[in-house]
Tab-separated table of C-alpha atoms in Angstrom:
chain	number	residue	atom	x	y	z
E	5	MET	CA	-31.515	-22.725	37.288
E	6	ALA	CA	-30.052	-19.319	36.477
E	7	ALA	CA	-29.890	-18.293	32.845
E	8	GLN	CA	-26.394	-18.389	31.435
E	9	GLU	CA	-25.027	-14.959	30.596
E	10	ALA	CA	-24.074	-14.298	27.010
E	11	PRO	CA	-20.339	-13.804	26.516
E	12	LYS	CA	-19.295	-10.189	26.493
E	13	ALA	CA	-17.894	-8.696	23.316
E	14	PRO	CA	-14.194	-7.849	23.511
E	15	ARG	CA	-13.590	-4.333	24.763
E	16	ALA	CA	-12.657	-2.106	21.822
E	17	ARG	CA	-9.171	-0.734	22.142
E	18	PHE	CA	-6.881	0.355	19.362
E	19	VAL	CA	-3.164	-0.265	19.723
E	20	PRO	CA	-1.009	0.385	16.623
E	21	CYS	CA	0.266	-2.827	15.109
E	22	GLY	CA	3.870	-3.575	14.201
E	23	GLY	CA	5.881	-6.717	13.711
E	24	GLU	CA	4.316	-9.850	15.188
E	25	SER	CA	1.109	-8.028	16.177
E	26	TRP	CA	0.272	-7.763	12.472
E	27	ARG	CA	-0.374	-11.507	12.382
E	28	THR	CA	-4.002	-11.431	13.537
E	29	PRO	CA	-5.447	-7.944	14.070
E	30	TRP	CA	-8.882	-9.021	12.783
E	31	GLY	CA	-10.528	-9.630	16.173
E	32	ARG	CA	-9.556	-6.156	17.374
E	33	TYR	CA	-10.881	-4.676	14.173
E	34	ALA	CA	-14.228	-6.410	14.638
E	35	ALA	CA	-14.503	-5.128	18.228
E	36	LEU	CA	-13.855	-1.554	17.030
E	37	ARG	CA	-16.441	-1.838	14.262
E	38	ASP	CA	-19.059	-3.308	16.582
E	39	THR	CA	-18.612	-1.314	19.783
E	40	ALA	CA	-16.527	1.818	19.072
E	41	PRO	CA	-16.808	2.893	15.419
E	42	ALA	CA	-15.577	6.367	16.344
E	43	HIS	CA	-12.812	5.508	18.811
E	44	HIS	CA	-10.576	7.986	20.644
E	45	VAL	CA	-7.011	6.974	21.460
E	46	ALA	CA	-5.960	9.024	24.465
E	47	ASP	CA	-2.273	8.161	24.092
E	48	GLY	CA	-1.565	10.363	21.105
E	49	ASP	CA	-4.931	12.113	21.026
E	50	TYR	CA	-6.184	10.792	17.714
E	51	TRP	CA	-9.338	9.009	16.526
E	52	VAL	CA	-9.964	5.755	14.641
E	53	LEU	CA	-12.697	4.988	12.125
E	54	SER	CA	-13.205	1.292	11.317
E	55	ARG	CA	-16.540	0.835	9.491
E	56	TYR	CA	-16.629	0.726	5.685
E	57	ALA	CA	-19.244	3.462	5.299
E	58	ASP	CA	-17.376	5.868	7.613
E	59	VAL	CA	-13.946	5.266	6.056
E	60	LEU	CA	-15.372	5.609	2.531
E	61	ALA	CA	-17.121	8.889	3.386
E	62	ALA	CA	-14.002	10.308	5.025
E	63	ALA	CA	-11.786	9.336	2.061
E	64	ARG	CA	-14.134	11.149	-0.278
E	65	ASP	CA	-14.470	14.312	1.861
E	66	THR	CA	-11.094	15.991	1.437
E	67	ALA	CA	-12.466	19.350	2.613
E	68	ARG	CA	-13.283	17.971	6.069
E	69	PHE	CA	-10.679	15.206	6.219
E	70	SER	CA	-7.471	16.898	5.046
E	71	SER	CA	-4.203	15.224	4.029
E	72	ALA	CA	-2.087	18.362	4.234
E	73	ALA	CA	-0.756	17.730	7.757
E	74	GLY	CA	0.489	14.268	6.906
E	75	LEU	CA	-0.844	10.725	6.848
E	76	THR	CA	0.302	9.300	10.177
E	77	PHE	CA	-1.474	9.614	13.527
E	78	THR	CA	1.394	11.721	14.892
E	79	TYR	CA	1.468	15.496	14.715
E	80	GLY	CA	4.149	17.600	13.004
E	81	GLU	CA	4.932	14.790	10.549
E	82	ARG	CA	5.994	16.922	7.573
E	83	GLU	CA	8.286	19.061	9.714
E	84	ARG	CA	10.059	15.975	11.092
E	85	LEU	CA	10.505	14.493	7.603
E	86	GLY	CA	11.776	17.776	6.184
E	87	ILE	CA	9.075	17.977	3.470
E	88	THR	CA	7.369	21.254	4.334
E	89	ASP	CA	8.165	22.574	0.825
E	90	ALA	CA	8.315	19.460	-1.384
E	91	ALA	CA	4.926	18.168	-0.345
E	92	PRO	CA	4.198	14.733	-1.890
E	93	LEU	CA	1.028	14.352	-3.938
E	94	VAL	CA	-0.542	12.336	-1.096
E	95	MET	CA	-0.125	15.306	1.245
E	96	LEU	CA	-1.862	17.796	-0.984
E	97	ASP	CA	-5.573	18.701	-0.889
E	98	PRO	CA	-7.714	19.916	-3.790
E	99	PRO	CA	-7.458	22.128	-5.766
E	100	GLU	CA	-3.646	21.874	-5.664
E	101	HIS	CA	-3.843	18.070	-5.559
E	102	THR	CA	-6.358	17.990	-8.399
E	103	ASP	CA	-4.225	20.146	-10.696
E	104	PHE	CA	-1.050	18.135	-10.215
E	105	ARG	CA	-2.824	14.767	-10.417
E	106	ARG	CA	-4.471	15.799	-13.679
E	107	LEU	CA	-1.032	16.661	-15.032
E	108	LEU	CA	0.374	13.290	-14.016
E	109	THR	CA	-2.580	11.341	-15.414
E	110	ARG	CA	-2.483	13.138	-18.741
E	111	GLY	CA	1.237	12.724	-19.003
E	112	TYR	CA	1.926	9.074	-18.558
E	113	THR	CA	-0.313	6.696	-16.653
E	114	PRO	CA	-2.065	4.493	-19.296
E	115	ARG	CA	0.948	4.294	-21.583
E	116	ARG	CA	3.405	3.639	-18.796
E	117	VAL	CA	1.415	0.789	-17.282
E	118	ALA	CA	1.164	-1.013	-20.608
E	119	ALA	CA	4.794	-0.381	-21.415
E	120	ILE	CA	6.246	-2.017	-18.326
E	121	GLU	CA	4.414	-5.368	-18.548
E	122	PRO	CA	6.962	-7.188	-20.719
E	123	ASP	CA	9.830	-6.144	-18.426
E	124	VAL	CA	7.847	-7.134	-15.344
E	125	ARG	CA	7.135	-10.556	-16.794
E	126	THR	CA	10.784	-11.071	-17.763
E	127	PHE	CA	11.950	-10.043	-14.288
E	128	VAL	CA	9.524	-12.447	-12.584
E	129	ARG	CA	10.463	-15.370	-14.837
E	130	GLU	CA	14.164	-14.824	-14.213
E	131	ARG	CA	13.551	-14.794	-10.465
E	132	LEU	CA	11.459	-17.930	-10.643
E	133	ASP	CA	14.214	-19.651	-12.632
E	134	ARG	CA	16.581	-18.773	-9.808
E	135	ILE	CA	14.151	-20.071	-7.173
E	136	ALA	CA	13.778	-23.341	-9.101
E	137	ASP	CA	17.530	-23.895	-8.817
E	138	LEU	CA	17.559	-23.406	-5.053
E	139	PRO	CA	17.587	-26.626	-3.002
E	140	GLY	CA	14.475	-27.158	-0.882
E	141	GLY	CA	12.924	-23.739	-0.820
E	142	CYS	CA	13.611	-20.100	-0.122
E	143	ASP	CA	12.369	-16.873	1.419
E	144	ILE	CA	9.971	-15.716	-1.302
E	145	VAL	CA	10.010	-12.159	0.010
E	146	ALA	CA	13.781	-11.860	-0.428
E	147	GLU	CA	13.832	-13.652	-3.755
E	148	LEU	CA	10.841	-12.095	-5.492
E	149	PHE	CA	8.240	-10.109	-3.547
E	150	LYS	CA	10.603	-7.392	-2.296
E	151	PRO	CA	12.917	-6.852	-5.306
E	152	LEU	CA	10.063	-6.852	-7.827
E	153	PRO	CA	8.367	-3.610	-6.593
E	154	SER	CA	11.756	-1.875	-6.425
E	155	PHE	CA	12.391	-2.878	-10.002
E	156	VAL	CA	8.975	-1.609	-11.112
E	157	VAL	CA	9.223	1.750	-9.327
E	158	GLY	CA	12.688	2.304	-10.720
E	159	ARG	CA	11.529	1.307	-14.200
E	160	TYR	CA	8.589	3.712	-13.940
E	161	LEU	CA	10.697	6.662	-12.885
E	162	GLY	CA	13.612	5.953	-15.203
E	163	VAL	CA	16.197	5.329	-12.528
E	164	PRO	CA	19.334	3.557	-13.811
E	165	GLU	CA	19.292	-0.067	-12.749
E	166	ALA	CA	22.453	0.287	-10.687
E	167	ASP	CA	20.721	2.804	-8.398
E	168	ARG	CA	17.455	0.931	-7.794
E	169	ALA	CA	18.622	-1.062	-4.779
E	170	ARG	CA	18.943	2.236	-2.883
E	171	PHE	CA	15.136	2.435	-2.809
E	172	ASP	CA	14.993	-0.314	-0.227
E	173	ASP	CA	17.079	1.582	2.321
E	174	TRP	CA	15.138	4.838	1.689
E	175	THR	CA	11.777	3.092	1.958
E	176	HIS	CA	12.720	1.253	5.151
E	177	ALA	CA	13.801	4.454	6.849
E	178	ILE	CA	10.903	6.626	5.677
E	179	VAL	CA	8.032	4.184	6.233
E	180	GLU	CA	9.138	2.963	9.662
E	181	ALA	CA	10.795	6.041	11.119
E	182	THR	CA	7.764	7.814	12.485
E	183	ALA	CA	6.256	4.650	13.968
E	184	LEU	CA	9.561	3.621	15.573
E	185	GLY	CA	10.669	7.034	16.753
E	186	SER	CA	13.588	7.543	14.352
E	187	PRO	CA	12.915	10.943	12.754
E	188	LEU	CA	16.615	11.573	12.125
E	189	ALA	CA	16.925	8.420	10.000
E	190	ALA	CA	13.805	9.406	8.075
E	191	ALA	CA	14.991	12.971	7.469
E	192	THR	CA	18.324	11.670	6.234
E	193	ALA	CA	16.654	9.237	3.859
E	194	VAL	CA	14.256	11.871	2.575
E	195	GLY	CA	17.150	14.284	1.984
E	196	GLU	CA	19.043	11.644	0.017
E	197	LEU	CA	15.963	10.722	-1.960
E	198	LEU	CA	15.041	14.281	-2.894
E	199	GLY	CA	18.649	15.148	-3.715
E	200	TYR	CA	18.935	12.152	-6.011
E	201	PHE	CA	15.760	13.003	-7.935
E	202	ALA	CA	16.654	16.670	-8.161
E	203	GLU	CA	19.793	15.593	-10.012
E	204	LEU	CA	17.879	13.102	-12.124
E	205	ALA	CA	15.300	15.741	-13.101
E	206	GLU	CA	18.032	18.111	-14.264
E	207	ARG	CA	19.700	15.277	-16.168
E	208	ARG	CA	16.427	14.388	-17.907
E	209	ARG	CA	15.878	18.036	-18.831
E	210	ALA	CA	19.123	17.911	-20.779
E	211	GLU	CA	18.873	14.267	-21.860
E	212	PRO	CA	15.225	13.195	-21.950
E	213	ALA	CA	14.404	9.504	-21.915
E	214	ASP	CA	11.293	7.365	-22.145
E	215	ASP	CA	10.330	7.535	-18.475
E	216	THR	CA	8.017	9.356	-16.082
E	217	VAL	CA	10.535	11.872	-14.766
E	218	SER	CA	11.259	12.927	-18.353
E	219	ASP	CA	7.489	13.273	-18.976
E	220	LEU	CA	7.136	15.548	-15.935
E	221	VAL	CA	10.140	17.646	-16.901
E	222	ARG	CA	8.590	18.181	-20.338
E	223	LEU	CA	5.189	19.051	-18.927
E	224	LEU	CA	6.319	21.466	-16.218
E	225	PRO	CA	7.828	24.899	-16.930
E	226	PRO	CA	11.661	25.033	-17.034
E	227	GLY	CA	13.338	27.012	-14.271
E	228	ASP	CA	10.244	26.779	-12.054
E	229	ASP	CA	11.366	25.788	-8.552
E	230	ALA	CA	7.826	24.961	-7.501
E	231	ALA	CA	7.531	22.606	-10.476
E	232	LEU	CA	10.751	20.872	-9.466
E	233	LEU	CA	9.405	20.429	-5.948
E	234	ARG	CA	6.333	18.760	-7.418
E	235	ILE	CA	8.545	16.274	-9.272
E	236	LEU	CA	10.442	15.577	-6.076
E	237	GLY	CA	7.195	15.125	-4.150
E	238	PHE	CA	5.961	12.641	-6.736
E	239	ALA	CA	9.200	10.679	-6.593
E	240	PHE	CA	8.903	10.570	-2.791
E	241	THR	CA	5.366	9.171	-3.101
E	242	MET	CA	6.410	6.490	-5.577
E	243	VAL	CA	9.435	5.326	-3.623
E	244	ALA	CA	7.965	5.531	-0.092
E	245	GLY	CA	4.532	4.263	-1.072
E	246	GLY	CA	5.161	1.876	-3.942
E	247	ASN	CA	7.628	-0.624	-2.531
E	248	ASP	CA	6.377	-2.008	0.765
E	249	THR	CA	2.716	-1.999	-0.244
E	250	THR	CA	3.160	-4.235	-3.296
E	251	THR	CA	5.382	-6.553	-1.269
E	252	GLY	CA	2.549	-6.744	1.272
E	253	LEU	CA	-0.009	-7.622	-1.400
E	254	LEU	CA	2.110	-10.419	-2.902
E	255	GLY	CA	3.047	-11.981	0.454
E	256	GLY	CA	-0.532	-11.825	1.692
E	257	ALA	CA	-1.831	-13.301	-1.579
E	258	ALA	CA	0.632	-16.225	-1.353
E	259	GLU	CA	-0.517	-16.887	2.203
E	260	LEU	CA	-4.201	-16.831	1.247
E	261	LEU	CA	-3.757	-19.083	-1.801
E	262	THR	CA	-1.849	-21.552	0.336
E	263	ALA	CA	-4.533	-21.535	3.038
E	264	HIS	CA	-7.390	-21.889	0.537
E	265	PRO	CA	-6.544	-24.605	-2.019
E	266	ASP	CA	-10.098	-24.562	-3.384
E	267	GLN	CA	-9.725	-20.914	-4.345
E	268	ARG	CA	-6.306	-21.576	-5.838
E	269	ARG	CA	-7.879	-24.341	-7.927
E	270	LEU	CA	-10.320	-21.805	-9.368
E	271	LEU	CA	-7.383	-19.845	-10.765
E	272	LEU	CA	-5.555	-22.909	-12.030
E	273	ASP	CA	-8.677	-24.090	-13.828
E	274	ALA	CA	-9.648	-20.665	-15.154
E	275	PRO	CA	-6.658	-18.248	-15.335
E	276	ALA	CA	-8.928	-15.597	-16.852
E	277	ARG	CA	-10.334	-15.123	-13.337
E	278	LEU	CA	-7.068	-13.645	-12.167
E	279	PRO	CA	-7.805	-9.906	-12.615
E	280	ALA	CA	-11.012	-10.205	-10.577
E	281	ALA	CA	-9.222	-12.427	-8.061
E	282	VAL	CA	-6.621	-9.717	-7.492
E	283	GLU	CA	-9.399	-7.422	-6.286
E	284	GLU	CA	-10.504	-9.954	-3.625
E	285	LEU	CA	-6.858	-10.489	-2.608
E	286	LEU	CA	-6.428	-6.723	-2.316
E	287	ARG	CA	-9.544	-6.519	-0.127
E	288	LEU	CA	-8.381	-9.126	2.347
E	289	THR	CA	-4.699	-8.231	2.418
E	290	SER	CA	-5.188	-4.433	2.454
E	291	PRO	CA	-1.418	-3.793	2.383
E	292	VAL	CA	-1.969	-0.207	3.575
E	293	GLN	CA	-3.905	-1.043	6.710
E	294	CYS	CA	-4.444	2.566	7.753
E	295	LEU	CA	-3.585	6.179	7.019
E	296	ALA	CA	-4.612	9.362	8.778
E	297	ARG	CA	-6.368	12.581	7.886
E	298	THR	CA	-6.864	15.758	9.922
E	299	VAL	CA	-10.359	17.083	10.490
E	300	THR	CA	-10.726	20.742	9.572
E	301	ALA	CA	-13.919	21.304	11.605
E	302	ASP	CA	-15.630	19.698	14.604
E	303	THR	CA	-17.084	16.437	13.269
E	304	VAL	CA	-19.812	14.373	14.914
E	305	LEU	CA	-19.788	10.602	14.220
E	306	HIS	CA	-21.751	7.967	16.129
E	307	GLY	CA	-22.637	10.469	18.828
E	308	ARG	CA	-19.048	11.582	19.463
E	309	THR	CA	-17.426	14.881	18.520
E	310	ILE	CA	-13.989	14.818	16.907
E	311	PRO	CA	-12.505	18.278	17.518
E	312	ALA	CA	-11.073	20.308	14.626
E	313	GLY	CA	-7.362	19.807	14.154
E	314	ARG	CA	-7.320	16.225	15.448
E	315	LYS	CA	-5.884	13.315	13.455
E	316	VAL	CA	-8.323	10.570	12.355
E	317	LEU	CA	-6.949	7.189	11.389
E	318	LEU	CA	-8.856	5.547	8.518
E	319	LEU	CA	-8.613	1.837	9.219
E	320	TYR	CA	-8.785	0.420	5.703
E	321	GLY	CA	-7.959	-3.086	6.906
E	322	ALA	CA	-11.013	-3.129	9.183
E	323	ALA	CA	-13.295	-1.435	6.637
E	324	ASN	CA	-12.432	-4.031	3.996
E	325	ARG	CA	-13.674	-6.827	6.312
E	326	ASP	CA	-16.834	-5.073	7.472
E	327	PRO	CA	-19.805	-7.458	7.293
E	328	ARG	CA	-22.072	-4.400	6.870
E	329	ALA	CA	-20.529	-3.963	3.394
E	330	PHE	CA	-19.285	-7.436	2.387
E	331	GLY	CA	-21.741	-9.763	4.129
E	332	PRO	CA	-21.426	-12.259	6.973
E	333	ASP	CA	-18.489	-14.044	5.299
E	334	ALA	CA	-16.433	-10.858	4.942
E	335	ASP	CA	-13.390	-12.513	6.550
E	336	ARG	CA	-13.388	-15.356	4.021
E	337	LEU	CA	-11.503	-15.478	0.695
E	338	ASP	CA	-13.981	-15.784	-2.150
E	339	LEU	CA	-12.467	-15.167	-5.564
E	340	THR	CA	-15.947	-15.068	-7.102
E	341	ARG	CA	-17.186	-12.355	-4.726
E	342	ASP	CA	-19.268	-9.591	-6.251
E	343	GLY	CA	-19.498	-6.798	-3.726
E	344	PRO	CA	-18.760	-3.096	-3.247
E	345	GLN	CA	-15.424	-1.577	-4.183
E	346	HIS	CA	-12.735	-2.343	-1.662
E	347	LEU	CA	-10.701	0.438	-0.077
E	348	ALA	CA	-7.219	-1.055	-0.490
E	349	PHE	CA	-6.348	1.910	-2.743
E	350	ALA	CA	-8.407	4.401	-0.714
E	351	HIS	CA	-11.088	6.244	-2.629
E	352	GLY	CA	-12.021	9.617	-4.050
E	353	PRO	CA	-9.419	12.238	-4.937
E	354	HIS	CA	-6.673	10.299	-3.156
E	355	HIS	CA	-7.335	7.009	-4.876
E	356	CYS	CA	-3.866	5.539	-5.295
E	357	LEU	CA	-2.191	6.810	-8.462
E	358	GLY	CA	-0.160	3.627	-8.661
E	359	ALA	CA	-3.199	1.315	-8.462
E	360	ALA	CA	-3.002	0.255	-12.114
E	361	ALA	CA	0.697	-0.590	-11.771
E	362	ALA	CA	0.122	-2.537	-8.542
E	363	ARG	CA	-2.673	-4.524	-10.184
E	364	LEU	CA	-0.457	-5.300	-13.161
E	365	VAL	CA	2.418	-6.437	-10.931
E	366	ALA	CA	0.117	-8.690	-8.894
E	367	ARG	CA	-1.529	-10.157	-11.989
E	368	VAL	CA	1.760	-10.928	-13.708
E	369	ALA	CA	3.544	-12.204	-10.608
E	370	LEU	CA	0.707	-14.499	-9.542
E	371	ALA	CA	0.101	-15.791	-13.055
E	372	GLU	CA	3.781	-16.698	-13.467
E	373	LEU	CA	4.034	-18.129	-9.957
E	374	LEU	CA	0.997	-20.365	-10.395
E	375	GLY	CA	2.109	-21.394	-13.878
E	376	ARG	CA	5.594	-22.341	-12.754
E	377	PHE	CA	4.811	-23.777	-9.291
E	378	PRO	CA	1.083	-24.678	-9.193
E	379	ASP	CA	1.548	-26.592	-5.915
E	380	PHE	CA	3.657	-24.023	-4.113
E	381	ALA	CA	3.189	-23.469	-0.394
E	382	VAL	CA	4.277	-20.786	2.023
E	383	ASP	CA	4.687	-21.340	5.777
E	384	ALA	CA	2.811	-18.377	7.206
E	385	ALA	CA	3.373	-19.516	10.800
E	386	ALA	CA	7.128	-19.334	10.262
E	387	GLY	CA	6.924	-16.002	8.452
E	388	THR	CA	7.830	-12.731	10.131
E	389	PHE	CA	6.210	-9.326	9.725
E	390	ALA	CA	7.829	-5.975	9.075
E	391	ARG	CA	7.767	-3.273	11.670
E	392	GLY	CA	5.838	-0.066	11.168
E	393	HIS	CA	2.246	0.915	11.950
E	394	TYR	CA	0.699	1.437	8.514
E	395	VAL	CA	1.750	-1.265	6.043
E	396	ARG	CA	1.133	-4.925	6.813
E	397	ARG	CA	3.661	-7.069	5.002
E	398	TYR	CA	5.755	-10.135	5.512
E	399	ALA	CA	9.419	-9.347	6.067
E	400	ALA	CA	10.236	-13.025	5.448
E	401	LEU	CA	8.022	-15.891	4.232
E	402	PRO	CA	9.336	-19.486	3.739
E	403	PHE	CA	8.387	-20.876	0.334
E	404	VAL	CA	8.397	-24.421	-1.026
E	405	PRO	CA	7.864	-24.849	-4.804
E	406	GLY	CA	6.047	-28.155	-4.528
E	407	ARG	CA	5.838	-30.576	-7.457
E	408	ARG	CA	7.327	-29.167	-10.672
């Protein structure tokens, strides 16, 4: 009797996700990690790294893996978005990046994070009160997970409350435009965004307030156009990068806590576990699933040569589930896990500047949600995913409060 052949591993092939294809990319990620850890995508001429060790090393090595040409796998990104002058912080390399980041960190970060917590908690409680009054259930993304990050970003930057809803339109256009082939919509949104914050910066120069834009105006030299561009670049980063990603974390966390009632019970029995639990939820959700760098010199990885000038996509979502780093149960939610640092906020010089704020928002939102609706459930199968190739988030997610 002939020996039975072992099943063949799936052929590694990277196709950018978007919409419904975000539901279960994990099998494709595993195939890339196992059989093509340095994978070339001919359609677009870019490369994909999927193993934890490779993504971590690339994130740290800003000299070889540069951010200056943009963070998507397409070429000419900054030119299409109209940000060749007002480069966001995330598209700067050291030493320019280091100098501006040091200025930001010294100016506001610890104080600002602590200062917004009471307002975040009040906002979440008011939204949960509203949800409690709705018959049957709701879309938790529309009611809480999407408006909350917009509120926080606006609060951070000192934008008047009446203007904060405009962030959603700007973010939608900027984040999705490159992936969906709508550069005109993105350029229009970027122009409106930068114009708005240029006016706000000048207003805060004359009438300073207790907010981040006022801090930057005070720290940077008056009349310095380059300094103003840095403020505009920072505002771009906060608006374009801060909204969808936190929405993705909260929606993914609600899905995981619904699917794993034993893990939810750990938090209900010991709420002090929540800060550590947020790290495991960040690892598995990885709201920013991937971002690109550009190699500045020929780079050999796993026997393949990535030519200088080519884009390399760092697949954080795959790296954060790599069994080589997190063990054989890397795909499983374990709120007691003690492993290496996840890459949900990248690593090295480009570690997300808003990480502390995102952690705070997640901690407060989940604590209040579990406290108010300990038996809540979301229907992940009926949820829908947002378009765009880089951020994985629910666009809609049905929510039922459960027993109250």
